[in-house]
Short mmCIF file of C-alpha atoms in Angstrom, two decimals:
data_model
loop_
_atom_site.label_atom_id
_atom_site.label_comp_id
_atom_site.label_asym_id
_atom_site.label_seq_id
_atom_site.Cartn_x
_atom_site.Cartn_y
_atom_site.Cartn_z
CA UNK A 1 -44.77 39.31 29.51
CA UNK A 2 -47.27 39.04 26.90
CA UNK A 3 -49.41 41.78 24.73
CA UNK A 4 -52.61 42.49 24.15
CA UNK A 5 -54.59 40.23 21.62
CA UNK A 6 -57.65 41.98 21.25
CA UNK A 7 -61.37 43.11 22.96
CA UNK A 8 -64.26 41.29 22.92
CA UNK A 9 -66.61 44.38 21.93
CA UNK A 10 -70.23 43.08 22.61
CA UNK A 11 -73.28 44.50 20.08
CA UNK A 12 -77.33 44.23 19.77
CA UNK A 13 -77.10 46.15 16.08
CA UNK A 14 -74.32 44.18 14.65
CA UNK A 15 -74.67 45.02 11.08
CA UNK A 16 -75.24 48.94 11.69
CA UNK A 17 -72.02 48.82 13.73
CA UNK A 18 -70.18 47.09 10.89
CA UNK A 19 -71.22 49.60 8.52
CA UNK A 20 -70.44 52.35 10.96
CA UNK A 21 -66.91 51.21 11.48
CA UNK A 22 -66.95 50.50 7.57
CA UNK A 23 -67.87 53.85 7.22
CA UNK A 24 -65.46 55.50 9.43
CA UNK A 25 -62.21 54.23 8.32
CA UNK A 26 -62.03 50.53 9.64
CA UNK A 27 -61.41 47.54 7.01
CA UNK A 28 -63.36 44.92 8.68
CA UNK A 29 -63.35 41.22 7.90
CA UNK A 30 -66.52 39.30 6.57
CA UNK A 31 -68.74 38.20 9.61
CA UNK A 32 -68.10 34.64 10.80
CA UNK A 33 -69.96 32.62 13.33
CA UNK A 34 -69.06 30.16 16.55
CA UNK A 35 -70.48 26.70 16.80
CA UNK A 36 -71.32 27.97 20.15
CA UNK A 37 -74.24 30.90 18.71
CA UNK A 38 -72.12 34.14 18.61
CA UNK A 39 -70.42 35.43 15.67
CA UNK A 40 -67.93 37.90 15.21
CA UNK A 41 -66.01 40.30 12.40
CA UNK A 42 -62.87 41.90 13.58
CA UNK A 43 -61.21 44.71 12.86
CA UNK A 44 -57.47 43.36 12.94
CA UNK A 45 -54.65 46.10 13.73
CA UNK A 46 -51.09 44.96 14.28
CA UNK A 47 -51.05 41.96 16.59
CA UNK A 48 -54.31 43.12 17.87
CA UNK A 49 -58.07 43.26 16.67
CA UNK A 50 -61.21 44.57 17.94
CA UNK A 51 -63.66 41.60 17.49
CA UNK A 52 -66.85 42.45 17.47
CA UNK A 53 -69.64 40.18 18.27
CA UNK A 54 -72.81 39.20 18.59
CA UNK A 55 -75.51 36.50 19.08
CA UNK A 56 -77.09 34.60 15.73
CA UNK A 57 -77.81 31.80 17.12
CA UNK A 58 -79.24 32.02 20.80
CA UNK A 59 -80.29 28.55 20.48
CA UNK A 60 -77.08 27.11 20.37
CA UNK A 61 -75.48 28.59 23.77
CA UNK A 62 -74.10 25.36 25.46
CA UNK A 63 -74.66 25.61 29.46
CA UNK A 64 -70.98 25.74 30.87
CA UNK A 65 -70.00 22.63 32.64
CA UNK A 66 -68.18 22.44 36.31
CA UNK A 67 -65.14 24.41 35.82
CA UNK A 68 -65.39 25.85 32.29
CA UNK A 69 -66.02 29.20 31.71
CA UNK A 70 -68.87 29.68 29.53
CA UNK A 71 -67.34 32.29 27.00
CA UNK A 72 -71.17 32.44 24.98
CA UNK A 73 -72.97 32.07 27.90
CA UNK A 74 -70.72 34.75 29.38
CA UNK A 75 -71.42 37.13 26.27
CA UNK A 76 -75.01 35.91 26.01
CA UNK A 77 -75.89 37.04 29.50
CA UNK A 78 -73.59 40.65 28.87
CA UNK A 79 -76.04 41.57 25.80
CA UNK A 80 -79.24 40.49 27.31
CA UNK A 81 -81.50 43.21 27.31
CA UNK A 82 -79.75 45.17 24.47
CA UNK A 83 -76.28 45.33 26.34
CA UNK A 84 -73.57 46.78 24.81
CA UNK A 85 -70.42 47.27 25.24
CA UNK A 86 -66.11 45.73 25.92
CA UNK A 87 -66.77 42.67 27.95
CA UNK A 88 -63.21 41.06 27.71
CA UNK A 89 -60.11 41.41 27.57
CA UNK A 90 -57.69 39.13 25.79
CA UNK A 91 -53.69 38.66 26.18
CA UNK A 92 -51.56 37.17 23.46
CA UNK A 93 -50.65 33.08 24.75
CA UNK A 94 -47.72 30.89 23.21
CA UNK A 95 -49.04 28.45 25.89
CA UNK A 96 -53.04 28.50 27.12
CA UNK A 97 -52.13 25.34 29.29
CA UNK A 98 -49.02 27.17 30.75
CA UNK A 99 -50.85 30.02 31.60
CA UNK A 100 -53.94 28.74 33.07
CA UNK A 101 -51.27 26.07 35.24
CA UNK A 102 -50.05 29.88 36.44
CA UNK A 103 -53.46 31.34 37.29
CA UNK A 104 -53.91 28.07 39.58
CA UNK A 105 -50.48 29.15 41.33
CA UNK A 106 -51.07 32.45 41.57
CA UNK A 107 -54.85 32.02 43.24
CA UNK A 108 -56.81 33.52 40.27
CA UNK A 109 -60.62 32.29 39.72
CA UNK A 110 -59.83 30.24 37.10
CA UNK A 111 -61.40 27.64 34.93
CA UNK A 112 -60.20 24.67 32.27
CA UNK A 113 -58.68 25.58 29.34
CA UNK A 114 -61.31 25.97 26.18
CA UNK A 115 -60.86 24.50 22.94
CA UNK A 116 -62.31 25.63 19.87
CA UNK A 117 -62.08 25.90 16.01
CA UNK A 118 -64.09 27.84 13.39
CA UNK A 119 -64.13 28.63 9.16
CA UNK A 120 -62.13 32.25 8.21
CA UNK A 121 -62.68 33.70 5.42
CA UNK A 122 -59.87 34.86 3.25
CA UNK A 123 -58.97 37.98 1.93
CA UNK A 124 -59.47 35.71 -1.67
CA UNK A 125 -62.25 34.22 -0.63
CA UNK A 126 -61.04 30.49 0.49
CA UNK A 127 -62.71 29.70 4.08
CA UNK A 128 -60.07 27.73 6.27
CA UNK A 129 -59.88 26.20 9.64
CA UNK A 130 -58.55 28.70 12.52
CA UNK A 131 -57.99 27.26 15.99
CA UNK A 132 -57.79 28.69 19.32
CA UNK A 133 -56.96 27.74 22.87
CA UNK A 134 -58.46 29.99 25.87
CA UNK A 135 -57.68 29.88 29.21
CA UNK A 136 -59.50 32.53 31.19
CA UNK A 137 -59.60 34.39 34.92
CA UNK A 138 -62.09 36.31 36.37
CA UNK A 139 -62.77 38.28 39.23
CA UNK A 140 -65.88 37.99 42.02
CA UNK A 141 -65.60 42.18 42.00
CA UNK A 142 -65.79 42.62 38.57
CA UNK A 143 -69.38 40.28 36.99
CA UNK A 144 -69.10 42.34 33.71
CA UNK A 145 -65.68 41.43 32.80
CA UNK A 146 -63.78 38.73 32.03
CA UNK A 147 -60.11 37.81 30.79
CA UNK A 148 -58.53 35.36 28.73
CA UNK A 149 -55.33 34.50 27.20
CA UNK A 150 -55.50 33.69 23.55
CA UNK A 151 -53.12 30.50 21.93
CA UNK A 152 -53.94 30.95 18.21
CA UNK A 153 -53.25 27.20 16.53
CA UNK A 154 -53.05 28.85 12.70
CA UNK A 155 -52.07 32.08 12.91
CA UNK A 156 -50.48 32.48 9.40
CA UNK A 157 -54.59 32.07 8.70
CA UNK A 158 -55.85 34.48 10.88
CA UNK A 159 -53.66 37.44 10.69
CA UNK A 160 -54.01 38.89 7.10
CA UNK A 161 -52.21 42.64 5.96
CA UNK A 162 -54.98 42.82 3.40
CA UNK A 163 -57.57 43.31 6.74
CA UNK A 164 -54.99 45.41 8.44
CA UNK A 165 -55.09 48.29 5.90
CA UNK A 166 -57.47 51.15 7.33
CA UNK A 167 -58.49 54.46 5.38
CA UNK A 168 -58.47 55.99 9.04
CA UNK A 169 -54.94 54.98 9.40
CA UNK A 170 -55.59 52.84 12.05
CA UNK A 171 -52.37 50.81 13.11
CA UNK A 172 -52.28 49.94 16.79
CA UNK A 173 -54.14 49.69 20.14
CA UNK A 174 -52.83 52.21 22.39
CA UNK A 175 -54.82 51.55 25.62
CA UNK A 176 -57.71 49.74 26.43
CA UNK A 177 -59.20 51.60 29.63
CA UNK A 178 -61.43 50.37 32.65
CA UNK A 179 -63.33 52.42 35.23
CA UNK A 180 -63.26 51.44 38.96
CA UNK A 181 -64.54 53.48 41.80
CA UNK A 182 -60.78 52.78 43.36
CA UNK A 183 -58.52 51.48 41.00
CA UNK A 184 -55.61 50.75 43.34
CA UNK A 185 -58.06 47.74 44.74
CA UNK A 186 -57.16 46.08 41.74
CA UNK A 187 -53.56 46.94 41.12
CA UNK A 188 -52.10 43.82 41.85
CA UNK A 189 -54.46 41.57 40.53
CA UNK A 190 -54.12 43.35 37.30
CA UNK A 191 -50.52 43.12 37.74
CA UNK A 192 -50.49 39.44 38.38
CA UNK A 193 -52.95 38.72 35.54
CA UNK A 194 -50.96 40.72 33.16
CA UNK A 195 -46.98 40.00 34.50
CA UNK A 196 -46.99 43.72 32.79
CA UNK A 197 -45.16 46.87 33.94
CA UNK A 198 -47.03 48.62 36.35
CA UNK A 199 -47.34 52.38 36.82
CA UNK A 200 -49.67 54.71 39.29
CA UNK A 201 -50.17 57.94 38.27
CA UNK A 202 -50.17 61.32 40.75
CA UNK A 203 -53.91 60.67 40.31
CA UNK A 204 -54.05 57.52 40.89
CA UNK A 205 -54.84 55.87 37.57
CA UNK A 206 -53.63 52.37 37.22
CA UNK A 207 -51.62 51.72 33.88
CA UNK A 208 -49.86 47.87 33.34
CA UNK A 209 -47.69 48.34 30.38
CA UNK A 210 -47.81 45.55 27.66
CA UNK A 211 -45.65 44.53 24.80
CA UNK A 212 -48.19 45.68 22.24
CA UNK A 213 -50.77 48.26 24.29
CA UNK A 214 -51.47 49.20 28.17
CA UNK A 215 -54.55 48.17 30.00
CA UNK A 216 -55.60 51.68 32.32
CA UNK A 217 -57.58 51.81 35.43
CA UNK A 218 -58.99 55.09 35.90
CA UNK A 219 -61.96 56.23 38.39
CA UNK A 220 -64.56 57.71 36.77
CA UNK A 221 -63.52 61.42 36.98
CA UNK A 222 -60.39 60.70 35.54
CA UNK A 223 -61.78 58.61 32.71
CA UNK A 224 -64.70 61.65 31.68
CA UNK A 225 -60.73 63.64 31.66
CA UNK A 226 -58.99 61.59 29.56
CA UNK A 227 -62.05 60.05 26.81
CA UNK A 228 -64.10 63.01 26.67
CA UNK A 229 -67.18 61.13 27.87
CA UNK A 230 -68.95 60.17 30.77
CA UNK A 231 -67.91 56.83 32.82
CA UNK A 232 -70.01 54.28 32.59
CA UNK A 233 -71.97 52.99 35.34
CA UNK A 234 -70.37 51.06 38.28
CA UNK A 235 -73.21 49.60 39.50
CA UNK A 236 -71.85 45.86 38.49
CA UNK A 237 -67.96 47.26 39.62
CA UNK A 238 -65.25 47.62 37.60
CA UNK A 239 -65.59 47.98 33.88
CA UNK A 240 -63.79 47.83 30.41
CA UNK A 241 -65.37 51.63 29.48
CA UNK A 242 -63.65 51.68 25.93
CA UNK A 243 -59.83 51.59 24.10
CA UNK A 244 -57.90 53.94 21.96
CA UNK A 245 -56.56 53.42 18.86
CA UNK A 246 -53.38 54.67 17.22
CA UNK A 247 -53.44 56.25 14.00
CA UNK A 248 -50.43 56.99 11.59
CA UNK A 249 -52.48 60.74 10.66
CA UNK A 250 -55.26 61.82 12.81
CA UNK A 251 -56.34 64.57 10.06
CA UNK A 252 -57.34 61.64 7.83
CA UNK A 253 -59.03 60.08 10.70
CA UNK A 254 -60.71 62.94 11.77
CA UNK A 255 -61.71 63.52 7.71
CA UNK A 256 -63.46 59.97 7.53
CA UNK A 257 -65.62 60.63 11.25
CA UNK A 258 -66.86 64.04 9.44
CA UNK A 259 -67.08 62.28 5.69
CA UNK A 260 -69.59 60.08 7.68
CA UNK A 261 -71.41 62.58 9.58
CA UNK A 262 -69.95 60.76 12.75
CA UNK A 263 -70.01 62.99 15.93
CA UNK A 264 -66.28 63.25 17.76
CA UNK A 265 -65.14 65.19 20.91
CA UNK A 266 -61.20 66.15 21.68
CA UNK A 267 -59.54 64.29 24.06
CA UNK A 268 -55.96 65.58 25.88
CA UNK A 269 -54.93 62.36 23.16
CA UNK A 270 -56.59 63.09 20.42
CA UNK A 271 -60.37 62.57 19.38
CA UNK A 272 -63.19 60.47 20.59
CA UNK A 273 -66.29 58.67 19.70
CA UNK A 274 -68.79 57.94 22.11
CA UNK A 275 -71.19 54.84 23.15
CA UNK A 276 -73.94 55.79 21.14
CA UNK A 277 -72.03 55.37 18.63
CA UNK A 278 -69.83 52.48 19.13
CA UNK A 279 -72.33 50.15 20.58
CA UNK A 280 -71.65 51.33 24.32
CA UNK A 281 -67.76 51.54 24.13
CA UNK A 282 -65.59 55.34 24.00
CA UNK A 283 -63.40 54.77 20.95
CA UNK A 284 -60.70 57.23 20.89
CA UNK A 285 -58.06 58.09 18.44
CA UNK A 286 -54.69 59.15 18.80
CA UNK A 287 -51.58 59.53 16.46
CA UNK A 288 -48.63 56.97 16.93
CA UNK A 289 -47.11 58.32 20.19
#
């Protein structure tokens, strides 16, 4: 069973976001780019990081060939028009071959595995190599959304306690949460994807439990309930509508949203802020259950 890696959280306004996370708490890394046009900074939490990203270099966007998944040309088309928002969601991977071999088994839309390296900055400055192997799944309901599992070739590299220190007191993901007009549909194909523990709720919310994190269905109703905010739209189907964070104090979390002049509403969890804010995601806070 493997744990969450991170979200791939899509932005048109990439530098305003990074100094609104920077302002509210988050410790980000310095921006780095693909050799496939899209760039990234991440905001790295234990075992897991938010990577935000966006599109420098248009130009280079390589046209997917016959059974590779395009992961810029994926992201490309998810921000065209301004569009913002979680468009992936990544699981930890000892073994990318392994677990795209078990996608084939288990009848997932899959693709070959993806290859890729890129410069990291360090914490000191020094810019090394950081490699990564991706082997992804998709499915035909769900055009917005994608999935990969994440093999990270230098890891002592990549993970860094110097970026994983947040004034907010940000320490984990808690949940990363999708909306589906009937989330049972997908219960066992998240289940497969995820080999996590599955639970369904009286109200039918759809929760796999990870290693590090839980991936939640919800339908929309249920989602406004527990994030504070209204669902996103389901015209394209199922979503990724926006994750919660654990904090260590939610006081001090709460202290930097209001230092910054940053708009929150309370959740049955804790706090939330909403998509105008973070680039078409809910981000909510909650202490360390």
């Amino acid at each position: 069973m493997a744990g969450l890696d991170h979200v791939v959280h899509c932005t048109s306004n990439f530098e305003g976001l990074r100094t609104t996370m920077t302002q509210i708490g988050f410790t980000l890394t310095p921006p780095a780019e693909h050799p496939f046009g899209t760039g990234n900074s991440l905001g790295q939490l234990d075992g897991f990081c938010l990577e935000f990203l966006h599109l420098p270099n248009p130009h280079l966007v390589p046209k997917p060939e016959e059974g590779q998944f395009g992961f810029a040309a994926f992201n490309a088309d998810y921000m065209k028009d301004g569009g913002e928002g979680v468009s992936m969601l990544v699981f930890e991977s000892a073994d990318a071959n392994a677990e795209q071999a078990r996608f084939v088994e288990e009848g997932l839309d899959t693709y070959k595995t993806f290859d890729f390296s890129r410069l990291a900055k360090q914490p000191d400055g020094e810019e090394v190599t950081v490699g990564f192997s991706l082997a992804f799944a998709t499915h035909a309901d769900m055009p917005r959304v994608a999935y990969f599992y994440c093999q990270q070739h230098a890891p002592e590299y990549f993970w860094k306690p110097e970026y994983q220190r947040h004034a907010n007191t940000a320490v984990a993901i808690g949940e990363v949460a999708m909306v589906a007009a009937q989330p049972l549909h997908y219960e066992a194909f998240l289940a497969t994807l995820s080999q996590g523990e599955t639970v369904v709720s009286a109200d039918n919310i759809v929760r796999i439990r990870t290693p590090r994190g839980a991936v939640a269905m919800y339908s929309p109703g249920a989602f406004e309930t527990a994030y504070g905010f209204q669902a996103p739209s389901l015209d394209a189907g199922p979503v990724l509508a926006g994750y919660r964070i654990e904090v260590e104090n939610r006081e001090v979390a709460l202290n930097q949203l209001d230092d910054a002049h940053v708009s929150w509403r309370e959740t049955p969890s804790g706090h939330a802020i909403g998509p105008d804010v973070a680039s078409g995601a809910v981000m909510a806070f909650s202490e360390v259950f």
